[in-house]
Amino acid sequence: MSVLDKQGAGRRNPVPEKTSGTSADSDGADGTRSAPRRSPAGRRWRSAALNAVSVALGIAIWWTLASAGFKLPTPPEVVSRAGTLIDNGTLGKDVVASLTRVLIGFALGTAVAVPVGFLMGWYGVLRSLIEPWIQFFRTIPPLAIIPLAVVVMGIDETPKIFVIFLAAFLACVISTFQGVVDVDRTLINAARVLGARDAVIFARVVVPASTPFILVGMRVGLGSAWATLVAAELVAAQQGLGYRMQNAELYYDLPTIFVGLISIGILGLLMDRILLLAERKLTGWQERR
């Protein structure tokens, strides 16, 4: 024990012994009994039950609106069309094509955004050089890049993946940069006092402290990637959920459009849950509500 610890221990009041009539864990200062905390398993079951109720309520509202005369297909019609598309293999091929484009574009965008964000946040010179271009391209919707991408890159998969890459990159790089600049300077200065070099500070302090920001940026980038997918698949695509929805629009085929929308929503939700799981594993030290 250090000198400061001994002095602090001497000034602290001794801990009173528990009596048989009191409970320090269950009773508050005013004598009231605090509510027991839920176990993690109980919270998960409660959250799953609320999610199920929310989904059922949403389907009920959708069915009610369709039955009331709104131009919406009913859930059984959408399920029937989904079954048809699954049986003939169309939905499976579209899902694979769209998922491949999103995964490649999102992975490339994140892989480039994270180191660029770190460099911008750590080195002031690079920040001054790169940040104006980042902010410039952020004001341009990725969809507006499609004509240029088609002219420069052709009509194969490259322009589709590029616009998805750009959407994911711009969303993730800003979050990573903000995570680096928001690192507590006290932690960095303490590491320097202890003799740590820049590489050690970067690996042991900056990267862990920035991880929550990076994962939030990845979740936002994932949403941007899926949002860009439909427009990206307008570029001479022959397969994909966005292409199928655009083709169904020509024939006013609402059930097929709903199948595409629901498929994109489910795939995006599953990928987002995977990122949430990674966030819990990598940032277990962070307090959560």
Coordinates of C-alpha atoms in Angstrom, one line a residue:
M1 CA 0.0 0.0 0.0
S2 CA 1.3 3.4 -1.0
V3 CA 1.6 6.4 1.4
L4 CA -1.4 8.0 -0.1
D5 CA -3.4 4.8 0.2
K6 CA -2.4 4.5 3.9
Q7 CA -3.4 8.1 4.6
G8 CA -6.7 7.6 2.9
A9 CA -7.3 4.4 4.8
G10 CA -6.6 6.2 8.1
R11 CA -9.1 8.9 7.4
R12 CA -11.9 6.6 6.4
N13 CA -14.4 5.6 9.0
P14 CA -14.4 2.0 10.1
V15 CA -17.0 -0.2 8.4
P16 CA -19.8 -0.9 10.9
E17 CA -20.6 -4.5 11.5
K18 CA -23.8 -5.8 10.1
T19 CA -26.6 -6.5 12.5
S20 CA -29.1 -9.2 12.2
G21 CA -31.9 -6.8 11.6
T22 CA -30.3 -4.9 8.7
S23 CA -29.2 -5.8 5.2
A24 CA -26.7 -3.6 3.4
D25 CA -27.5 -5.2 0.0
S26 CA -31.3 -5.1 0.1
D27 CA -32.1 -2.0 2.2
G28 CA -31.6 1.6 1.2
A29 CA -30.6 4.6 3.3
D30 CA -34.2 5.4 4.1
G31 CA -35.0 1.8 5.1
T32 CA -36.8 0.9 1.9
R33 CA -36.0 -2.3 0.2
S34 CA -34.4 -1.9 -3.3
A35 CA -35.8 -3.9 -6.3
P36 CA -33.8 -6.9 -7.2
R37 CA -31.8 -6.6 -10.5
R38 CA -32.8 -8.8 -13.4
S39 CA -30.3 -11.4 -14.5
P40 CA -28.7 -11.1 -18.0
A41 CA -30.7 -14.1 -19.1
G42 CA -33.9 -12.6 -17.8
R43 CA -33.2 -9.3 -19.7
R44 CA -32.6 -11.2 -22.9
W45 CA -35.8 -13.2 -22.6
R46 CA -37.7 -10.0 -21.9
S47 CA -36.1 -8.2 -24.8
A48 CA -36.9 -11.2 -27.1
A49 CA -40.5 -11.2 -26.0
L50 CA -40.9 -7.5 -26.6
N51 CA -39.4 -7.9 -30.1
A52 CA -41.9 -10.6 -30.9
V53 CA -44.8 -8.5 -29.7
S54 CA -43.5 -5.6 -31.8
V55 CA -43.3 -7.7 -34.9
A56 CA -46.8 -9.2 -34.4
L57 CA -48.2 -5.7 -33.8
G58 CA -46.5 -4.4 -37.0
I59 CA -47.9 -7.3 -39.1
A60 CA -51.4 -6.7 -37.5
I61 CA -51.3 -3.0 -38.5
W62 CA -50.1 -3.8 -42.0
W63 CA -52.9 -6.4 -42.4
T64 CA -55.5 -3.9 -41.1
L65 CA -54.4 -1.2 -43.6
A66 CA -54.4 -3.7 -46.5
S67 CA -57.9 -4.8 -45.5
A68 CA -59.1 -1.2 -45.1
G69 CA -58.6 -0.5 -48.8
F70 CA -55.0 0.8 -48.9
K71 CA -53.0 -0.3 -52.0
L72 CA -51.0 -2.8 -50.0
P73 CA -50.7 -6.6 -50.4
T74 CA -51.9 -8.6 -47.5
P75 CA -49.3 -10.7 -45.5
P76 CA -50.6 -14.0 -47.0
E77 CA -50.2 -12.6 -50.5
V78 CA -46.6 -11.7 -49.8
V79 CA -45.9 -15.0 -48.1
S80 CA -47.3 -16.8 -51.2
R81 CA -45.2 -14.8 -53.6
A82 CA -42.1 -15.4 -51.4
G83 CA -42.8 -19.1 -51.6
T84 CA -43.1 -19.0 -55.4
L85 CA -39.8 -17.0 -55.7
I86 CA -38.1 -19.5 -53.3
D87 CA -39.4 -22.5 -55.2
N88 CA -38.1 -21.3 -58.6
G89 CA -34.8 -20.2 -57.1
T90 CA -35.2 -16.6 -58.0
L91 CA -35.1 -15.2 -54.4
G92 CA -32.1 -17.3 -53.5
K93 CA -30.1 -16.0 -56.5
D94 CA -31.2 -12.4 -55.8
V95 CA -30.2 -12.6 -52.1
V96 CA -26.8 -14.1 -53.0
A97 CA -26.1 -11.4 -55.6
S98 CA -27.2 -8.5 -53.4
L99 CA -25.5 -9.9 -50.3
T100 CA -22.2 -10.4 -52.2
R101 CA -22.2 -6.8 -53.4
V102 CA -23.0 -5.4 -50.0
L103 CA -20.5 -7.5 -48.2
I104 CA -17.7 -6.6 -50.6
G105 CA -18.5 -2.9 -50.7
F106 CA -19.0 -2.7 -46.9
A107 CA -15.8 -4.7 -46.1
L108 CA -13.7 -2.6 -48.4
G109 CA -15.2 0.7 -47.2
T110 CA -14.6 -0.3 -43.5
A111 CA -11.1 -1.6 -44.2
V112 CA -10.1 1.8 -45.7
A113 CA -12.1 4.0 -43.4
V114 CA -10.6 2.7 -40.1
P115 CA -6.9 3.5 -40.9
V116 CA -7.8 6.8 -42.6
G117 CA -9.8 7.8 -39.6
F118 CA -7.0 6.9 -37.2
L119 CA -4.5 8.8 -39.3
M120 CA -6.8 11.9 -39.4
G121 CA -7.3 11.8 -35.7
W122 CA -3.7 11.2 -34.7
Y123 CA -1.7 13.4 -37.1
G124 CA -2.8 17.0 -37.4
V125 CA -1.1 17.5 -40.8
L126 CA -2.9 14.5 -42.4
R127 CA -6.2 15.8 -40.8
S128 CA -5.7 19.1 -42.6
L129 CA -4.9 17.4 -45.9
I130 CA -7.7 14.7 -45.9
E131 CA -10.6 16.2 -43.9
P132 CA -11.7 18.8 -46.6
W133 CA -12.0 16.0 -49.2
I134 CA -14.0 13.8 -46.8
Q135 CA -16.4 16.6 -46.0
F136 CA -16.6 17.5 -49.7
F137 CA -17.6 14.0 -50.8
R138 CA -20.0 13.6 -47.8
T139 CA -22.2 16.4 -49.3
I140 CA -22.4 14.4 -52.6
P141 CA -24.9 11.5 -52.4
P142 CA -23.2 8.2 -53.4
L143 CA -26.1 7.7 -55.9
A144 CA -24.9 10.8 -57.7
I145 CA -21.6 9.1 -58.4
I146 CA -23.3 6.3 -60.4
P147 CA -23.2 8.0 -63.8
L148 CA -19.5 8.8 -63.3
A149 CA -18.8 5.3 -62.1
V150 CA -20.5 3.7 -65.1
V151 CA -18.5 5.9 -67.5
V152 CA -15.2 5.3 -65.8
M153 CA -15.6 1.6 -64.7
G154 CA -18.0 0.1 -67.2
I155 CA -21.3 -1.7 -66.5
D156 CA -20.0 -4.8 -64.7
E157 CA -19.9 -5.3 -60.9
T158 CA -17.3 -2.7 -60.3
P159 CA -19.4 0.5 -60.3
K160 CA -22.1 -1.2 -58.1
I161 CA -19.5 -2.2 -55.5
F162 CA -17.8 1.1 -55.7
V163 CA -20.9 3.2 -54.8
I164 CA -21.6 0.8 -51.9
F165 CA -18.0 1.1 -50.8
L166 CA -18.2 4.9 -50.9
A167 CA -21.4 5.0 -48.8
A168 CA -19.8 2.7 -46.2
F169 CA -16.5 4.5 -46.2
L170 CA -17.9 8.0 -45.6
A171 CA -20.1 6.9 -42.8
C172 CA -17.3 4.9 -41.0
V173 CA -14.4 7.3 -41.5
I174 CA -16.0 10.2 -39.6
S175 CA -17.0 8.0 -36.7
T176 CA -13.5 6.6 -36.4
F177 CA -11.9 10.0 -36.6
Q178 CA -14.2 11.3 -33.9
G179 CA -13.4 8.4 -31.7
V180 CA -9.6 9.2 -31.9
V181 CA -10.0 12.9 -31.2
D182 CA -12.3 12.2 -28.3
V183 CA -9.9 9.9 -26.4
D184 CA -9.3 11.3 -22.9
R185 CA -6.0 13.3 -23.0
T186 CA -5.4 12.3 -19.4
L187 CA -5.0 8.6 -20.5
I188 CA -2.5 9.6 -23.2
N189 CA -0.5 11.9 -20.9
A190 CA -0.4 9.2 -18.2
A191 CA 0.9 6.7 -20.7
R192 CA 3.6 9.2 -21.8
V193 CA 4.6 9.8 -18.2
L194 CA 5.1 6.0 -17.7
G195 CA 7.4 6.0 -20.7
A196 CA 5.2 4.6 -23.4
R197 CA 6.0 5.4 -27.0
D198 CA 3.5 6.5 -29.6
A199 CA 3.1 3.0 -31.0
V200 CA 2.3 1.6 -27.5
I201 CA -0.1 4.5 -26.7
F202 CA -1.8 4.0 -30.0
A203 CA -2.2 0.2 -29.6
R204 CA -3.0 0.2 -25.8
V205 CA -4.9 3.4 -25.3
V206 CA -6.2 4.9 -28.6
V207 CA -7.5 1.8 -30.3
P208 CA -9.4 0.4 -27.3
A209 CA -11.0 3.8 -26.5
S210 CA -12.0 4.3 -30.2
T211 CA -13.5 0.8 -30.7
P212 CA -17.0 1.8 -29.6
F213 CA -17.0 4.7 -32.2
I214 CA -15.6 2.4 -34.9
L215 CA -18.4 -0.1 -34.3
V216 CA -21.1 2.6 -34.4
G217 CA -19.6 3.9 -37.6
M218 CA -19.7 0.3 -39.0
R219 CA -23.4 0.0 -38.1
V220 CA -24.2 3.3 -39.8
G221 CA -22.0 2.3 -42.8
L222 CA -23.9 -1.0 -43.1
G223 CA -27.2 0.9 -43.2
S224 CA -25.8 3.2 -45.9
A225 CA -24.6 0.2 -47.9
W226 CA -28.0 -1.4 -48.0
A227 CA -29.7 1.9 -48.7
T228 CA -27.4 2.4 -51.7
L229 CA -27.9 -1.1 -53.0
V230 CA -31.2 -0.6 -54.8
A231 CA -29.9 2.3 -56.9
A232 CA -26.6 0.5 -57.5
E233 CA -28.4 -2.4 -59.0
L234 CA -30.0 -0.2 -61.6
V235 CA -26.7 -0.3 -63.4
A236 CA -27.2 -3.1 -65.9
A237 CA -27.9 -5.7 -63.2
Q238 CA -29.6 -9.0 -64.1
Q239 CA -29.9 -10.3 -60.5
G240 CA -30.4 -8.8 -57.1
L241 CA -33.1 -7.7 -54.7
G242 CA -33.0 -4.1 -55.9
Y243 CA -33.1 -5.2 -59.6
R244 CA -36.1 -7.5 -58.8
M245 CA -38.0 -4.7 -57.1
Q246 CA -37.3 -2.3 -59.9
N247 CA -38.5 -4.9 -62.4
A248 CA -41.7 -5.6 -60.4
E249 CA -42.4 -1.8 -60.3
L250 CA -42.9 -1.9 -64.1
Y251 CA -45.8 -4.4 -63.7
Y252 CA -47.2 -3.0 -60.4
D253 CA -46.3 -6.3 -58.7
L254 CA -46.6 -5.1 -55.1
P255 CA -46.1 -8.6 -53.5
T256 CA -42.7 -9.0 -55.2
I257 CA -41.7 -5.5 -54.1
F258 CA -42.7 -6.3 -50.5
V259 CA -40.7 -9.6 -50.7
G260 CA -37.6 -7.5 -51.7
L261 CA -38.2 -5.0 -49.0
I262 CA -38.6 -7.6 -46.3
S263 CA -35.6 -9.5 -47.5
I264 CA -33.4 -6.5 -47.4
G265 CA -34.7 -5.6 -43.9
I266 CA -34.1 -9.1 -42.5
L267 CA -30.6 -9.3 -44.0
G268 CA -29.7 -5.9 -42.7
L269 CA -31.1 -6.7 -39.3
L270 CA -29.1 -9.9 -39.0
M271 CA -25.9 -8.2 -40.0
D272 CA -26.6 -5.4 -37.5
R273 CA -27.1 -7.9 -34.8
I274 CA -23.8 -9.6 -35.6
L275 CA -22.1 -6.2 -35.2
L276 CA -23.9 -5.6 -31.9
L277 CA -22.6 -9.0 -30.7
A278 CA -19.1 -8.0 -31.7
E279 CA -19.5 -4.7 -29.9
R280 CA -20.5 -6.5 -26.7
K281 CA -17.5 -8.8 -27.0
L282 CA -14.9 -6.1 -27.8
T283 CA -16.2 -3.4 -25.4
G284 CA -17.1 -5.4 -22.4
W285 CA -15.4 -2.8 -20.2
Q286 CA -18.0 -0.2 -21.2
E287 CA -20.9 0.5 -18.9
R288 CA -24.3 -0.3 -20.4
R289 CA -27.8 0.5 -19.5

